[in-house]
Coordinates of C-alpha atoms in Angstrom, one line a residue:
X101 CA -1.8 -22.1 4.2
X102 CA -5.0 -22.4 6.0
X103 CA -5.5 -18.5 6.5
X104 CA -9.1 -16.7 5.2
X105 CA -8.3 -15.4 2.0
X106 CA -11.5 -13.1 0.8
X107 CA -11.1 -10.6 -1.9
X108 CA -13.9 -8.3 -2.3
X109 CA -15.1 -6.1 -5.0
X110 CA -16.4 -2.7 -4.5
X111 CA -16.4 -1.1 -7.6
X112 CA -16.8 -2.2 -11.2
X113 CA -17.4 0.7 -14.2
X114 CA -17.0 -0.6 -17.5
X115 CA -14.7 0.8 -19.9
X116 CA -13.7 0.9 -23.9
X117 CA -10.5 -0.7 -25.2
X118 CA -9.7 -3.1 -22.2
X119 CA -9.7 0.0 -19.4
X120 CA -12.2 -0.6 -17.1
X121 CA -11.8 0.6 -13.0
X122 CA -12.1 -2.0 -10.3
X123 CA -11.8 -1.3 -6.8
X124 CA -11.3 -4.4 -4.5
X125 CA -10.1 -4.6 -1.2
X126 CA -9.0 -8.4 0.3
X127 CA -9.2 -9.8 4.0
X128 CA -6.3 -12.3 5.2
X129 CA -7.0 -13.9 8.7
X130 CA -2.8 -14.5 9.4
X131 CA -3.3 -11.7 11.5
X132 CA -2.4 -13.5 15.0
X133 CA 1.6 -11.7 14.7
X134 CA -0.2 -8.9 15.5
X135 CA -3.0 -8.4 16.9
X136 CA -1.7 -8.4 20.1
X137 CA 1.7 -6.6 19.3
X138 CA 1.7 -2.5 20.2
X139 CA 0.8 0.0 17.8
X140 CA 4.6 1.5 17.5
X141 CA 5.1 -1.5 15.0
X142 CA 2.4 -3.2 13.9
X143 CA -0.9 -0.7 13.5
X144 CA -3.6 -1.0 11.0
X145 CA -4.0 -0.1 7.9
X146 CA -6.8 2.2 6.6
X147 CA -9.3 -0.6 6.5
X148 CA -8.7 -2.2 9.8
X149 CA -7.3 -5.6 11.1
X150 CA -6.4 -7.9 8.1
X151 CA -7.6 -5.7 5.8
X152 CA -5.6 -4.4 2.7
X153 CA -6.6 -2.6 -0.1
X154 CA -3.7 -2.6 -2.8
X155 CA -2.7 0.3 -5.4
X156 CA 0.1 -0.8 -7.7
X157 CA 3.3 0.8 -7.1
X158 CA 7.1 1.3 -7.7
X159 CA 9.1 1.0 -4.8
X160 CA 12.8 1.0 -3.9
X161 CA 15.2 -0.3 -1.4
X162 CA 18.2 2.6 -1.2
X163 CA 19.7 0.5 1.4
X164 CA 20.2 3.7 2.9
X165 CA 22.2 5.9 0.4
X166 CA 21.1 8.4 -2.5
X167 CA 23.2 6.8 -5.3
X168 CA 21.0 5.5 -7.6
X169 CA 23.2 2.7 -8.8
X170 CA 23.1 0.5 -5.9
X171 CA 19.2 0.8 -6.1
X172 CA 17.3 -2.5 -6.5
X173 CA 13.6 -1.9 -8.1
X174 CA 10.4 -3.9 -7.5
X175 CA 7.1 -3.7 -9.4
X176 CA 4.2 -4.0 -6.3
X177 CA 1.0 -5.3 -7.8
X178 CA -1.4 -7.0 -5.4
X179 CA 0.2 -9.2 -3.0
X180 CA 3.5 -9.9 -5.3
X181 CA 6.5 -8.1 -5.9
X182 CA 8.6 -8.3 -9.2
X183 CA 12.1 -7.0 -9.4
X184 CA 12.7 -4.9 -12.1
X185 CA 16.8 -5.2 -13.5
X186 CA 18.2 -3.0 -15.3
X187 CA 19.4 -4.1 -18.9
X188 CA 20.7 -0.8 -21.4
X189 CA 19.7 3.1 -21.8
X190 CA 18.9 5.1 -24.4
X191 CA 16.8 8.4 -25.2
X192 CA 13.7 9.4 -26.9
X193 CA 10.7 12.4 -26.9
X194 CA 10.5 12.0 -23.3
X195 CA 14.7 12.4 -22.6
X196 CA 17.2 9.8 -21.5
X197 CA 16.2 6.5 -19.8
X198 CA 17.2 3.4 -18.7
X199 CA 15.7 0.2 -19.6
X200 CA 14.7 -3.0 -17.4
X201 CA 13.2 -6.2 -17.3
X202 CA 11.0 -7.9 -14.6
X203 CA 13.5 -11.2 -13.0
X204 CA 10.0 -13.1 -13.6
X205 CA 10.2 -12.7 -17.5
X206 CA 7.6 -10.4 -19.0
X207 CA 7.3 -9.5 -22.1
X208 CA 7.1 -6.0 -21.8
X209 CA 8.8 -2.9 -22.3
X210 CA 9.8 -0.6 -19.0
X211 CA 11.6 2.1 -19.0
X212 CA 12.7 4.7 -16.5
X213 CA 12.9 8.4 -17.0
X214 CA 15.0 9.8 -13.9
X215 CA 14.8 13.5 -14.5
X216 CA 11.2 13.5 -14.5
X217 CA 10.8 10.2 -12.0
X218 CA 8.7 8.7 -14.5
X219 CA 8.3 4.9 -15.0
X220 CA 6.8 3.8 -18.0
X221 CA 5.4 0.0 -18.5
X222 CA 3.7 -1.6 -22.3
X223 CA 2.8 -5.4 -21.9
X224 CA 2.0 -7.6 -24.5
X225 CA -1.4 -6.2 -25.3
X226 CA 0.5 -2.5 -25.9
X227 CA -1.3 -0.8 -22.4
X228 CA 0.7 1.4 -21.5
X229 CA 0.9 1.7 -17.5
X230 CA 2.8 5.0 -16.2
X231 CA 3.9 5.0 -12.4
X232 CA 5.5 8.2 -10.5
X233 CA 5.6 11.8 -12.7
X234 CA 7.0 14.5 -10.3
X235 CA 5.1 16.6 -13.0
X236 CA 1.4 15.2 -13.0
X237 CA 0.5 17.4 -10.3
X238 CA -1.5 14.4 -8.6
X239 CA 0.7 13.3 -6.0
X240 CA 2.3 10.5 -8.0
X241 CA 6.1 10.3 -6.1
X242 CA 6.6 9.7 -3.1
X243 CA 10.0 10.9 -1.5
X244 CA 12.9 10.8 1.3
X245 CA 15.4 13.2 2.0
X246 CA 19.0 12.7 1.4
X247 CA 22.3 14.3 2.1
X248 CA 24.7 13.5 -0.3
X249 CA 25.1 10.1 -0.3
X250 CA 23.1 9.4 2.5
X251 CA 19.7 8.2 3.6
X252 CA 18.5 8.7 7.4
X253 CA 17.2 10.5 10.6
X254 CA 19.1 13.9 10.6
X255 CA 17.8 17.7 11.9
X256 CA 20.7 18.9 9.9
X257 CA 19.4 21.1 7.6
X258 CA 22.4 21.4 5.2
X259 CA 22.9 19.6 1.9
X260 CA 19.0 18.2 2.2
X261 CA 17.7 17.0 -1.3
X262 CA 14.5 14.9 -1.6
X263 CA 15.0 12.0 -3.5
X264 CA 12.5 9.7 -4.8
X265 CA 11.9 6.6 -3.2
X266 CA 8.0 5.2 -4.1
X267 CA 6.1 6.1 -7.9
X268 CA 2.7 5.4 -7.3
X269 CA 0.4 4.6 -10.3
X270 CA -0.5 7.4 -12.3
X271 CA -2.2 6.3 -15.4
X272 CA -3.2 3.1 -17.6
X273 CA -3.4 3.9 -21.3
X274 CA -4.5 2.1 -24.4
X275 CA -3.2 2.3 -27.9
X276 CA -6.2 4.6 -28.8
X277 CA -5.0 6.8 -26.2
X278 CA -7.8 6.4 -24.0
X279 CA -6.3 6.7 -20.3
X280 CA -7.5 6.1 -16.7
X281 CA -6.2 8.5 -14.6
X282 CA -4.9 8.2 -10.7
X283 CA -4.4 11.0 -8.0
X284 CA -3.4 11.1 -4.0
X285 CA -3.1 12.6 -1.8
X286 CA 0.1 12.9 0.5
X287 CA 1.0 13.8 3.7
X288 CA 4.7 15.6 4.0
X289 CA 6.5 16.7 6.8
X290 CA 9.5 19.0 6.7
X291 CA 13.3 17.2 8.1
X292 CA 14.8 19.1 10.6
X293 CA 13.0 22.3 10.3
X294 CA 10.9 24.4 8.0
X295 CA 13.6 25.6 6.1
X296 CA 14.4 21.6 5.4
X297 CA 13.2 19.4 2.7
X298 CA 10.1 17.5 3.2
X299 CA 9.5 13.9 3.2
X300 CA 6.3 11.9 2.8
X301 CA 4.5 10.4 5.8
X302 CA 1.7 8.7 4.0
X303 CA 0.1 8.8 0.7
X304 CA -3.4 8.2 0.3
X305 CA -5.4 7.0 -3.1
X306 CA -7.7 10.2 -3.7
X307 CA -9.4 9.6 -6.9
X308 CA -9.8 7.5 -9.9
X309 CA -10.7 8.7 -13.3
X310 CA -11.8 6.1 -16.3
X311 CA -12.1 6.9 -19.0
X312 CA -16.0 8.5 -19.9
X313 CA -15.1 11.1 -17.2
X314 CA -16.6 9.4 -14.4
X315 CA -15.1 9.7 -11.2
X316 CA -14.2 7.0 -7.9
X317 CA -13.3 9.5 -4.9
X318 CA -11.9 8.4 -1.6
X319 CA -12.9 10.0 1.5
X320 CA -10.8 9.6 4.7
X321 CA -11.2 10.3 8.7
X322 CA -8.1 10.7 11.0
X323 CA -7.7 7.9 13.6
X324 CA -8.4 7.8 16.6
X325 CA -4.7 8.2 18.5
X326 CA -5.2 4.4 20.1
X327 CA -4.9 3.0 16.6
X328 CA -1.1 4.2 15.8
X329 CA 1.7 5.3 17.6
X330 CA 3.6 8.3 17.0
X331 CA 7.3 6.7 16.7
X332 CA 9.2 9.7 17.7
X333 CA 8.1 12.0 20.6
X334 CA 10.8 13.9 21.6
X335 CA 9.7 17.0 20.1
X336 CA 6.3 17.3 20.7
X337 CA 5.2 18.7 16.9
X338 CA 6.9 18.2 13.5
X339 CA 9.1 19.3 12.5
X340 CA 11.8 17.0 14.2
X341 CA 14.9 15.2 12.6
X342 CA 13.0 11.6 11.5
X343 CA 11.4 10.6 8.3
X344 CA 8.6 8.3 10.0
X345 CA 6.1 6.7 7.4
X346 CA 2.6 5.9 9.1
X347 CA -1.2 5.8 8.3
X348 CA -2.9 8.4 10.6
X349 CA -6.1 8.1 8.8
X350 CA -8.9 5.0 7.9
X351 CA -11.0 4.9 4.5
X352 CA -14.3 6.2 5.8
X353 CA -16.4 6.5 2.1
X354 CA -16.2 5.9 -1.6
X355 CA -18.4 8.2 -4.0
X356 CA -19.1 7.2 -7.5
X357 CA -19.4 10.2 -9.4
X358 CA -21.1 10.0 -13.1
X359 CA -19.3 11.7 -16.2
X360 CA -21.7 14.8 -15.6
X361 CA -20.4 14.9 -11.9
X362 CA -23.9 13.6 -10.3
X363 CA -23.1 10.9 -7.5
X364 CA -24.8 7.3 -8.3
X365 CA -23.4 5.4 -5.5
X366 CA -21.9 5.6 -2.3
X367 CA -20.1 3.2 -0.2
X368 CA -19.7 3.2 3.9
X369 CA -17.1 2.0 5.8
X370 CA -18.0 1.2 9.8
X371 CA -15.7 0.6 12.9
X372 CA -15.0 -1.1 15.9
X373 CA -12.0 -1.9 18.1
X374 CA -10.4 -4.9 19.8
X375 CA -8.1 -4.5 22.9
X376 CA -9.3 -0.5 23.4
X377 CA -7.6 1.3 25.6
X378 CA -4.6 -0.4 25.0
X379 CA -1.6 0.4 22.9
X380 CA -2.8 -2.5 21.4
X381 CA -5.9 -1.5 20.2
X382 CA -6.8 -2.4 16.7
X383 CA -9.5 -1.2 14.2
X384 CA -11.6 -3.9 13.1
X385 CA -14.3 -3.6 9.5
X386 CA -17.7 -4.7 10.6
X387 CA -19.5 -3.6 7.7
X388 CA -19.8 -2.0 4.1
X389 CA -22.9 0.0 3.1
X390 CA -23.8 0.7 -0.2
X391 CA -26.1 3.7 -1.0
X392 CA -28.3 5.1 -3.9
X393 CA -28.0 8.5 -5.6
X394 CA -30.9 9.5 -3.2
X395 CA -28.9 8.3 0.2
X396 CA -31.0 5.3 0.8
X397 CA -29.3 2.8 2.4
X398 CA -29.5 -1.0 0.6
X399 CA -28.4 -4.3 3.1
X400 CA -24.5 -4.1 3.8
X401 CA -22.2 -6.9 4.2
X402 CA -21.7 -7.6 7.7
X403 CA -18.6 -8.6 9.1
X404 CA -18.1 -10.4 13.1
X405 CA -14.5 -11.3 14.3
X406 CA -13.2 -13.6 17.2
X407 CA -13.0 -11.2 20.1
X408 CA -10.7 -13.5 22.6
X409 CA -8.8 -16.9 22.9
X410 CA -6.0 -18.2 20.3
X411 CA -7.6 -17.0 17.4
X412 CA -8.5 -13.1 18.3
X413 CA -9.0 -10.8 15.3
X414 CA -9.9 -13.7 13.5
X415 CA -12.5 -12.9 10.8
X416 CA -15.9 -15.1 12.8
X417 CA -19.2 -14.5 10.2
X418 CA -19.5 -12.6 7.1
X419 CA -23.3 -11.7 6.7
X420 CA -24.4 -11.0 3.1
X421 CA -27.0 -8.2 1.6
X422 CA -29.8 -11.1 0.6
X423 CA -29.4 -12.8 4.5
X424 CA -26.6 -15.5 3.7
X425 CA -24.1 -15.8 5.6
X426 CA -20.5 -18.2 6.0
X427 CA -19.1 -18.8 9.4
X428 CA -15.5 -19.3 9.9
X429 CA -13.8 -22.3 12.3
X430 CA -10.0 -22.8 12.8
X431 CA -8.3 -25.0 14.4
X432 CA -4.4 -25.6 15.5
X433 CA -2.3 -27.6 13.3
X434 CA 1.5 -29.6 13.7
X435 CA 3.0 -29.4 10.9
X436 CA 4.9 -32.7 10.5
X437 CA 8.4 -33.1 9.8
X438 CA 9.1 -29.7 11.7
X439 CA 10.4 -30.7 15.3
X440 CA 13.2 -28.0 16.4
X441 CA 14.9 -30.3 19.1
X442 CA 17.0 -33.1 18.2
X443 CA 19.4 -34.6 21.3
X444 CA 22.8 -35.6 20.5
X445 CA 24.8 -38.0 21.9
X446 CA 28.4 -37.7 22.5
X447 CA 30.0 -40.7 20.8
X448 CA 31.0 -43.6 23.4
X449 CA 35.0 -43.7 24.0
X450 CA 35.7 -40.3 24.4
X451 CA 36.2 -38.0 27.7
X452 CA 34.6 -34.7 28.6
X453 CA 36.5 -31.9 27.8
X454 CA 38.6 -30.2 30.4
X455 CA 37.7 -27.0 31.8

């Protein structure tokens, strides 16, 4: 494609029977669709300009109604989705489900447990990977509010019901029952009024737990206001009648915590901005700092973007820790066979048609 593609690993903690907790984050340079477009509809994530850092999820398109059988399912992991489709039902210890299969073939077991929004996942090598629970206690479902068969923007506060719409990954584990365990933290806001349902805003990865007890925590900072844009301002404070989903905060530090709950490392995040001022402005990564258990500071990464011309928000140098560094160049490409204009003309013999 000719974009940057960098993925970047943060975190790496060794586990026992194939469970071991990696935290990456990955940089794609096709940023140039918006890096100039307003904040309203195209504002950074929590790691700036181009910058993503994936959880694997569950998500669903309701195309707008709360019947669950014109629901379509797909399986987010990294950069890919994977629709799930729905094969047969049955029941076991954990009540009734239904039963699907990925349209890319997998060999694996999934199964859906509705009363307790619980999605259940056993590949080939028998991990089990669990998504939602609306009774983990960790933030796991993410929800909209419906009424009755119907999905939308309403200060009616009659007939609200939250239904689930997102199952975020709640735990990986292995045949010896060994699990790594995943909590969040979400933002809700009520529909309509306080005496509405609430729906969630944002959901944010809080902490990772493998599976000696140790611990990866995320720590957040709220935005500055340039860096999003509140869709709806009629009412100047929530409540108000729309279920708006946006980031208000930026990942700020990871702490790795040991299984006796001392910290070993520590990881910094810093800032800058492009287009400031404006309702433009984006938040661009320009480093990562790794620290000790004693707060000493080793070399970061370092991290220089294009500030102006064609290629703005461009990821420009990435320094490394031991003074190496890789510079980045890009250039404008036609892409052959692609022309959009082709002239026609009329056939010889015949007239212009009369007005």
């Amino acid at each position: 494609t000719g974009d940057v593609a960098l993925p970047l690993n943060l975190v790496s903690l060794p586990g026992r029977g194939g469970l071991d907790v990696s935290v990456a984050i990955s940089y794609n340079s096709n940023v140039q669709h918006i890096v100039n477009n307003w904040n309203l509809e195209s504002p950074t994530g929590i790691l700036g300009l181009g910058w993503t850092m994936d959880v694997p999820k569950i998500i669903v398109d309701h195309k707008g109604t709360g019947a669950r059988e014109d629901d379509t399912f797909y399986l987010i992991q990294g950069e890919g989705s994977n629709r799930l489709v729905r094969t047969t039902a049955g029941s076991d210890t954990g009540g009734s489900f239904k039963s699907y299969e990925t349209k890319q073939y997998q060999f694996w077991k999934i199964k859906y447990y509705d009363v307790s929004q619980r999605w259940e996942i056993i590949n080939e090598m028998g991990i089990k990977y669990v998504y939602g629970d609306k009774n983990s206690t960790r933030n796991t479902v993410q929800y909209a509010v419906s009424w009755d068969n119907w999905i939308g923007n309403s200060s009616q506060i009659s007939g609200q019901s939250q239904i689930a719409i997102v199952w975020n990954l709640s735990e990986i584990i292995n045949t010896w029952n060994d699990k790594i365990i995943f909590e969040y933290d979400n933002v809700e806001q009520f529909v309509g009024s306080s005496l509405g349902q609430k729906h969630t805003e944002a959901s944010y990865l809080k902490q990772i737990t493998d599976v000696l007890g140790r611990k990866v925590q995320f720590f957040y900072t709220p935005k500055d206001p340039s860096f999003y844009s509140e869709p709806h301002t009629e009412k100047p404070n929530e409540p108000d009648a729309y279920q708006e989903v946006y980031e208000k905060k930026f990942l700020d530090s990871i702490n790795v915590l040991s299984e006796n709950g001392s910290k070993f490392i520590s990881i910094d995040f810093n800032y800058s901005s492009l287009n400031a001022g404006l309702n433009t402005a984006k938040m661009l990564l320009t480093s990562i700092v790794q620290k000790n258990s004693s707060g000493v500071a080793l070399p970061g990464i370092q991290f220089e973007y294009n500030i102006s011309g064609s290629t703005q928000g461009f990821l420009k140098k990435i320094t490394y820790p031991l003074g190496g560094s890789v510079s980045y160049t890009y250039s404008a490409r036609s892409v052959t066979h692609s022309n959009r204009q082709l002239t026609i003309t009329a056939p010889a013999g015949y007239a212009e048609p009369k007005t």
